[in-house]
Coordinates of C-alpha atoms in Angstrom, one line a residue:
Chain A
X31 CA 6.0 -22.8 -0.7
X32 CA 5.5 -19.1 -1.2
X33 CA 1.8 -18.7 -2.4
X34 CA 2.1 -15.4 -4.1
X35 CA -0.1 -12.6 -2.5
X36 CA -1.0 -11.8 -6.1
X37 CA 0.5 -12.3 -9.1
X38 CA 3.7 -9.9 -9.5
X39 CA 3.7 -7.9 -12.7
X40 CA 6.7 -7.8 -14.9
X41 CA 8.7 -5.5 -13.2
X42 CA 10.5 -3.1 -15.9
X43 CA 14.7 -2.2 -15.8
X44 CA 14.5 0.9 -13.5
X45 CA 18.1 1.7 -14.3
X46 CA 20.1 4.1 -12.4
X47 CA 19.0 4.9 -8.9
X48 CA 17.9 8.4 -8.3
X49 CA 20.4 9.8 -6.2
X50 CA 18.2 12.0 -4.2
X51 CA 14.7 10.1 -3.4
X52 CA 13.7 13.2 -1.5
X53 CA 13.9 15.5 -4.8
X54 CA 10.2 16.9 -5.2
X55 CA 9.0 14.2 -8.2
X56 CA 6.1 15.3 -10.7
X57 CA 2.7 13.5 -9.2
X58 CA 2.5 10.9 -12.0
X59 CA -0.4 11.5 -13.8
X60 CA -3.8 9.9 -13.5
X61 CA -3.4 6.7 -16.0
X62 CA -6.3 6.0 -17.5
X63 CA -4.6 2.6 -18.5
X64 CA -4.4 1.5 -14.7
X65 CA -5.0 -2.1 -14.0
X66 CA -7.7 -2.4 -11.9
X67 CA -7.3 -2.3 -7.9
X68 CA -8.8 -5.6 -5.7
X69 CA -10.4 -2.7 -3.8
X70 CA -11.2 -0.4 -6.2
X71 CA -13.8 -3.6 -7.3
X72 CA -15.7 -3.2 -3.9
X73 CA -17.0 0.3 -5.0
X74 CA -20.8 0.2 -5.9
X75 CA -21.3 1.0 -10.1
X76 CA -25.3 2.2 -8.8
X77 CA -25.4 5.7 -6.6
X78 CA -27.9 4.9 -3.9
X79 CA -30.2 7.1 -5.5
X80 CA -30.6 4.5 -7.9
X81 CA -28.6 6.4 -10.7
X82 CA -25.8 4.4 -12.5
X83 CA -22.8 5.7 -11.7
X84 CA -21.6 6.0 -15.4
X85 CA -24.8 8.6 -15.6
X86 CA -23.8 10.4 -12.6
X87 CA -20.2 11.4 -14.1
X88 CA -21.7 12.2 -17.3
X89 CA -23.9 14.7 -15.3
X90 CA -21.2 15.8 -13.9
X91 CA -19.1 16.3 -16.3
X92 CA -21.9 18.0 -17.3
X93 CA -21.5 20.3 -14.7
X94 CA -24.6 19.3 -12.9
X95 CA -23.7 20.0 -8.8
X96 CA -25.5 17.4 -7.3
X97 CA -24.0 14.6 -9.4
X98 CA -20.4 16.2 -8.2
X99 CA -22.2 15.4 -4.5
X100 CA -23.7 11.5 -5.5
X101 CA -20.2 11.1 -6.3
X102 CA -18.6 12.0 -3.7
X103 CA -21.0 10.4 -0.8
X104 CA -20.5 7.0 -2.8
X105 CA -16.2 7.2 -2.7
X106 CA -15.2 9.3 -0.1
X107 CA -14.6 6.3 2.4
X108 CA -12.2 5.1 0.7
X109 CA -10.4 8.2 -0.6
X110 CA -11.0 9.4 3.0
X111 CA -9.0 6.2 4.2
X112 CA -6.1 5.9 1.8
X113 CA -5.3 9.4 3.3
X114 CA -5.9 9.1 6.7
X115 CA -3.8 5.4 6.5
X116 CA -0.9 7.2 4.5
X117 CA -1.1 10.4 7.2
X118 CA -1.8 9.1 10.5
X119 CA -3.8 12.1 10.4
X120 CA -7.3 13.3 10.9
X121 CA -6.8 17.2 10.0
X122 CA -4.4 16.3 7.1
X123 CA -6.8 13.8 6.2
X124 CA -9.6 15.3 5.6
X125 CA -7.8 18.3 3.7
X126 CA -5.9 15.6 1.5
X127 CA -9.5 14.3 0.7
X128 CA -10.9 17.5 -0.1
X129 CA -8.5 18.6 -2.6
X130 CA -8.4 14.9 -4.3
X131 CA -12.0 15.6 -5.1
X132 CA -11.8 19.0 -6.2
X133 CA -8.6 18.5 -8.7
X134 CA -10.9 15.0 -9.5
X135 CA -14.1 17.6 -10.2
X136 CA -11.8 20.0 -12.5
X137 CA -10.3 17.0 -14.6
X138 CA -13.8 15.7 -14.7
X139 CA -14.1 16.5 -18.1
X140 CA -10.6 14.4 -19.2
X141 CA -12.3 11.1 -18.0
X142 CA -13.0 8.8 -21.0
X143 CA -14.1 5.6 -19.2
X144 CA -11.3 3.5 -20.4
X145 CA -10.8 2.5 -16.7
X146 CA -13.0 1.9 -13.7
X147 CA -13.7 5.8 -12.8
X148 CA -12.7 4.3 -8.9
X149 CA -8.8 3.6 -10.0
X150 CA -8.9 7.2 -12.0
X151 CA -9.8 8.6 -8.8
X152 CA -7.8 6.4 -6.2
X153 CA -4.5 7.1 -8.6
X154 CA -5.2 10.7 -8.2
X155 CA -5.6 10.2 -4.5
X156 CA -2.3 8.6 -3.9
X157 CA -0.7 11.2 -6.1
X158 CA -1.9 13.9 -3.8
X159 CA -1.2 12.0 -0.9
X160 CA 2.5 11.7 -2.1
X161 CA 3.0 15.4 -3.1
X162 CA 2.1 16.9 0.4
X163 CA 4.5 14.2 1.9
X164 CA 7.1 15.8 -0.4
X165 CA 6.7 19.0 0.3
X166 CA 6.3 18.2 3.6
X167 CA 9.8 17.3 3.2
X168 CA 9.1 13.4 4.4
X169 CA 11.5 11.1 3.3
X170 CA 9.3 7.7 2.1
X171 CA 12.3 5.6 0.8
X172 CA 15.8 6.1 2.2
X173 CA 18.4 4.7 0.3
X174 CA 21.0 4.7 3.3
X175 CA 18.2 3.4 5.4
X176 CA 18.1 0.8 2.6
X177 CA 21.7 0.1 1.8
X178 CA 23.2 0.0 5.6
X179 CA 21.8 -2.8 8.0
X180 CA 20.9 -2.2 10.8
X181 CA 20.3 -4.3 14.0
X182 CA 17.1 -5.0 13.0
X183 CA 18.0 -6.3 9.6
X184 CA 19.9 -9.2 11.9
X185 CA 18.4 -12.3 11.4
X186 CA 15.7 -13.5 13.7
X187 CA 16.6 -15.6 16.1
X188 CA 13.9 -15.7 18.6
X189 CA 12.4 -19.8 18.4
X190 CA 9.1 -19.4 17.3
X191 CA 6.9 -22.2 18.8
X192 CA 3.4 -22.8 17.3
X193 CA 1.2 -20.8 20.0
X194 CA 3.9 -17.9 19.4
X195 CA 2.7 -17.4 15.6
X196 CA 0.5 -14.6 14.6
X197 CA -2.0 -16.4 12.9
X198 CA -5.3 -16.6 14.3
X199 CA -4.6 -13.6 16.9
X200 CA -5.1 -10.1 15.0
X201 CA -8.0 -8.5 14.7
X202 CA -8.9 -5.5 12.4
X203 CA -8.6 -2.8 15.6
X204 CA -5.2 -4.1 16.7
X205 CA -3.9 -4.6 12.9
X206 CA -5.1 -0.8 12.3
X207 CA -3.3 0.5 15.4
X208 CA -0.2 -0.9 14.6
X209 CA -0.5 0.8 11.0
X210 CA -0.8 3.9 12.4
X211 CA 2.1 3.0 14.6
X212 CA 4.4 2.4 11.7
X213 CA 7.1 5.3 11.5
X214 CA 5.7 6.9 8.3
X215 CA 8.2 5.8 5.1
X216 CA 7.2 2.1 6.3
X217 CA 3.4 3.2 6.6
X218 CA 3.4 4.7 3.1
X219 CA 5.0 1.3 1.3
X220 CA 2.5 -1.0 3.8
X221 CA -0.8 0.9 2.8
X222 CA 0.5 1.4 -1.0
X223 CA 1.4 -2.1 -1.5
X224 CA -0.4 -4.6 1.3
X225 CA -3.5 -2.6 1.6
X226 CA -4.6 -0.5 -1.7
X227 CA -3.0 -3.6 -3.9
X228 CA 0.0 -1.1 -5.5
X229 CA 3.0 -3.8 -7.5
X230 CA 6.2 -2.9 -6.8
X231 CA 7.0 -1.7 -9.7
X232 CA 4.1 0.9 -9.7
X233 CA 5.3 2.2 -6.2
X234 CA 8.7 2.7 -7.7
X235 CA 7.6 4.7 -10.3
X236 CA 5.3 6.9 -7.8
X237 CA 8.0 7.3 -5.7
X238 CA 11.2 7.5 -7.2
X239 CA 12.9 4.6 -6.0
X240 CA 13.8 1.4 -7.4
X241 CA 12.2 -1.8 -6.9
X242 CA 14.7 -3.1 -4.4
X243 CA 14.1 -0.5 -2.5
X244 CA 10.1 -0.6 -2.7
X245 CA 10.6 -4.3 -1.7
X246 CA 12.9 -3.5 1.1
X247 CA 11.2 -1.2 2.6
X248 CA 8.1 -3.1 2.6
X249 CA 9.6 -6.3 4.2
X250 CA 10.7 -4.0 6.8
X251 CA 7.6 -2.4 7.3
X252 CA 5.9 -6.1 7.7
X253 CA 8.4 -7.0 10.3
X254 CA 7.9 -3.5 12.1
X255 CA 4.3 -4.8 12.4
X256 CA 5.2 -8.1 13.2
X257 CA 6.8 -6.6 16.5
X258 CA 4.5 -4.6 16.9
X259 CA 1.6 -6.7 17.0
X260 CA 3.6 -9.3 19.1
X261 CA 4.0 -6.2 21.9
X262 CA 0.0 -5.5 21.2
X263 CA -0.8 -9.2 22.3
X264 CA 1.7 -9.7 24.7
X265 CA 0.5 -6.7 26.6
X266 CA -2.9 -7.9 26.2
X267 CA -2.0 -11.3 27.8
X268 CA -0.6 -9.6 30.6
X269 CA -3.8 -7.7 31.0
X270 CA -6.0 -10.7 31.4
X271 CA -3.6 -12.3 34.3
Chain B
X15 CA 26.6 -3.2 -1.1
X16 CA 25.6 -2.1 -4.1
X17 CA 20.8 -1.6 -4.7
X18 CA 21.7 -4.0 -7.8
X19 CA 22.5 -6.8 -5.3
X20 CA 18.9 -6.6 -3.7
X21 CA 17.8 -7.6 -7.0
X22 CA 19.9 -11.1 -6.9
X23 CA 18.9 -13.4 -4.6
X24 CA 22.0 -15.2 -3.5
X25 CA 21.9 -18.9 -3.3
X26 CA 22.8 -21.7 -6.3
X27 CA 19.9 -22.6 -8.2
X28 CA 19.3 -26.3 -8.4
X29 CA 20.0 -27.4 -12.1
X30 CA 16.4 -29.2 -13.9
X31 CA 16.3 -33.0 -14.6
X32 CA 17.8 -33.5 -10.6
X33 CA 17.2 -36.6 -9.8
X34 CA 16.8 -38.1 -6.1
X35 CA 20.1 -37.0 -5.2
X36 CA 18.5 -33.6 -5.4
X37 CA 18.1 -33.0 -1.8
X38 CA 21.4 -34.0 -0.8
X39 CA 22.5 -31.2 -3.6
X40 CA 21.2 -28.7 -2.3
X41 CA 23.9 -26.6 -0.5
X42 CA 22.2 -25.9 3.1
X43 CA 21.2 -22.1 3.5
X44 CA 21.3 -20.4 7.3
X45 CA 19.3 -17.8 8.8
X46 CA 21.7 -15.0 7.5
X47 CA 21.4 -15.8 4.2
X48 CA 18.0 -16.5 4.2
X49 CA 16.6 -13.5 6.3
X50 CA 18.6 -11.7 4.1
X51 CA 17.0 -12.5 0.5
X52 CA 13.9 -12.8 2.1
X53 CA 12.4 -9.2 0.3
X54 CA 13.0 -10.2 -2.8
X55 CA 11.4 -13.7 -2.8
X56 CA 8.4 -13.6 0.2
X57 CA 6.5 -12.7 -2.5
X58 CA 7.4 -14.6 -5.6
X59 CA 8.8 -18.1 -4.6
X60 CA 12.6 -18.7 -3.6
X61 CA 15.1 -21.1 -4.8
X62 CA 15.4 -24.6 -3.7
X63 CA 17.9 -23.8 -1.5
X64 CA 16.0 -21.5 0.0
X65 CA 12.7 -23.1 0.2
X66 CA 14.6 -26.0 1.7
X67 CA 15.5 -23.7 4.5
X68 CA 12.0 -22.5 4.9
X69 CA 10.6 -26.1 5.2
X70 CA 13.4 -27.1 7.9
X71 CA 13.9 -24.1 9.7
X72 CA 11.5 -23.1 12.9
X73 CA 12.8 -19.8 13.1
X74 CA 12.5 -18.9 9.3
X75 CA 9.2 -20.5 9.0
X76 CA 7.7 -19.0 12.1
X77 CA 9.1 -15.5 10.5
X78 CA 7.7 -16.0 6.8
X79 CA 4.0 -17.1 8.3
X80 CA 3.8 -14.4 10.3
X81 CA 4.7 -11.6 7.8
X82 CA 2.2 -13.9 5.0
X83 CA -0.4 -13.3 8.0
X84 CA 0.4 -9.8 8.0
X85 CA 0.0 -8.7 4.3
X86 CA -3.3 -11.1 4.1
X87 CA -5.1 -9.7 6.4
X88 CA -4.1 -6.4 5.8
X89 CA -5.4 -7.1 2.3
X90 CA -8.7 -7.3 4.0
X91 CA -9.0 -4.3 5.6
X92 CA -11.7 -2.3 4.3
X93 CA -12.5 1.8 4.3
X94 CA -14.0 1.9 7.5
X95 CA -14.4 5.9 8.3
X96 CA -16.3 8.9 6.9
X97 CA -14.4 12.3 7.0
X98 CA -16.3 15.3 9.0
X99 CA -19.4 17.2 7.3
X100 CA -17.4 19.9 6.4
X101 CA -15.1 18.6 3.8
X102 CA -18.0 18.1 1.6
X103 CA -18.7 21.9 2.6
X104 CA -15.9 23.1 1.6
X105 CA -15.6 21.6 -1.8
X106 CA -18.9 22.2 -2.7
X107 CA -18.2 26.2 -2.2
X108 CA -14.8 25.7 -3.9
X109 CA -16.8 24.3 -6.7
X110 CA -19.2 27.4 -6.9
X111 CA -16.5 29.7 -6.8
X112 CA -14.4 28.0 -9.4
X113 CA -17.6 27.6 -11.7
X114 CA -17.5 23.9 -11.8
X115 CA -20.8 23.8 -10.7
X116 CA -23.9 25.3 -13.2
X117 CA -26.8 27.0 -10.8
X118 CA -30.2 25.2 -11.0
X119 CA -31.5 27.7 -13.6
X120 CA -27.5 29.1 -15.5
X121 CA -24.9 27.4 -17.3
X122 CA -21.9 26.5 -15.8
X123 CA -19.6 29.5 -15.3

């Protein structure tokens, strides 16, 4: 009944919860090993310049600066938007972008090729994503939140009839507004996990919480969209009476 | 409760080799219950139990399509914005001043 989203990694014994998810955790290093990410495929392997891109990091590693700029015209998009989806933010954005890309250009050197260079980078850029969240002192998984229900963790009673369902009535403008509408911890797990492709069990490890909680927290954050997409097209109903 | 319990869907599994009386086995689940294991197994499959619920439950059906809607088109969302100008201004001077960069006619450094 359940078509998997995509197939679910084995998911490894996390053992005992960390106590304190808000305790500053080292940015996981960049894992040269990293599967893969669906999006990371969508990134162009030619520079538009015609230069492979394989050439262009070598050139770069090579110190050569306008191989450090073909670089960073053909990814900045979508470094650019993992940190602007995981912000909410323009300013912090942008700065978040910037200083992916220069501690990318200082490890330069480190990159062997053993992965696609885009999942080097995009691994980097969620690491520094997550440490200015922790230093800005942001909890992104509570454990109480997780551990004591709330009314909204009632079940559902509302009689859904077929013209009631989603399906068929988001587009991508009212989708993105209601991400950036997510109260941030629920933002971080969505964009992680439903958008950049993330398995639970790699959010757990970036975060410092367990599974449970990394799949908790993002069924919450689907239903916090669910509502508030419902809102978004109720209120655009009304608008068209 | 305990984080370990999110980790084990409640329910009674369905032994293999059930026969036709299979459906009238299967303990009926409610919304509770269901709604409640619903993290752990949106993703992955449920129980018969469960998915028993699912298939005769408007509420819980309803629910799970609209939060399958959610994550697949969210899986389609693609980078749609450019930063500003200047962020490529600024690291290209940080690059110069760290060294990073080599001038058109030095080495690096």
């Amino acid at each position: 009944m359940y078509l998997a989203i995509r197939n679910q990694a084995a998911e490894p014994d996390c053992g005992a919860e960390a106590e304190d998810t808000s305790a500053a955790v080292a940015a996981t290093p960049v894992a040269p090993e990293a599967p893969v990410r669906r999006a990371s495929t969508a990134a162009p392997r030619i520079l538009p310049s015609g230069m492979p891109e394989a050439e262009a990091i070598q050139r770069a590693q090579a110190g050569e600066e306008g191989s450090f700029e073909a670089l960073y015209t053909l990814h900045k998009r979508r470094v650019y938007s993992l940190c602007l989806r995981m912000t909410g933010n323009t300013a912090e954005a942008e700065d978040l972008t910037q200083e992916a890309f220069l501690q990318l250009y200082r490890k330069i050197a480190t990159f062997r090729g053993e992965s696609a260079f885009s999942t080097w980078l995009h691994r980097l850029a969620v690491n520094v994503v997550l440490m200015h969240l922790r230093k800005r002192g942001l909890p992104e998984v509570s454990l109480q939140e997780t551990m004591e229900p709330t009314e909204e963790d009632g079940p559902k009673k509302d009689f859904g009839s077929a013209d009631q369902v989603l399906a068929g009535s988001i587009d991508r403008v009212n989708l993105e507004r209601a991400i950036e509408n997510l109260p941030p911890g629920y933002r971080i797990i969505f964009v992680l996990h439903d958008i950049e492709g993330y398995e639970h069990n790699e959010i757990a490890e970036m975060m410092g919480c367990s599974i449970g909680n990394s799949k908790s927290q993002l069924h919450k954050a689907r239903m916090k969209m669910r509502d508030l997409l419902k809102v978004n097209r109720a209120e655009r109903n009304a608008s068209k009476r | 409760m305990e984080i370990d319990e999110l980790e084990q869907p409640s329910g009674h599994a369905v032994e293999s080799g059930s026969t036709n009386s299979e459906a009238e086995s299967i303990k009926p689940m409610n919304c509770v219950d269901f709604q409640r294991d619903l993290p752990l197994i949106i993703d992955t499959g449920g129980n018969a139990e469960q998915e028993e619920h699912l298939r005769t439950c408007p509420v819980c059906g309803d629910l799970v399509a609209d939060l399958r809607y959610i994550a697949e088109q969210a899986k389609l969302l693609i980078p749609m914005r450019d930063p500003s100008p200047k962020v490529w201004s600024n690291i290209e001077d940080r690059l110069k001043r760290e060294g990073l960069v080599k001038s058109a006619q030095g080495r690096r450094g």
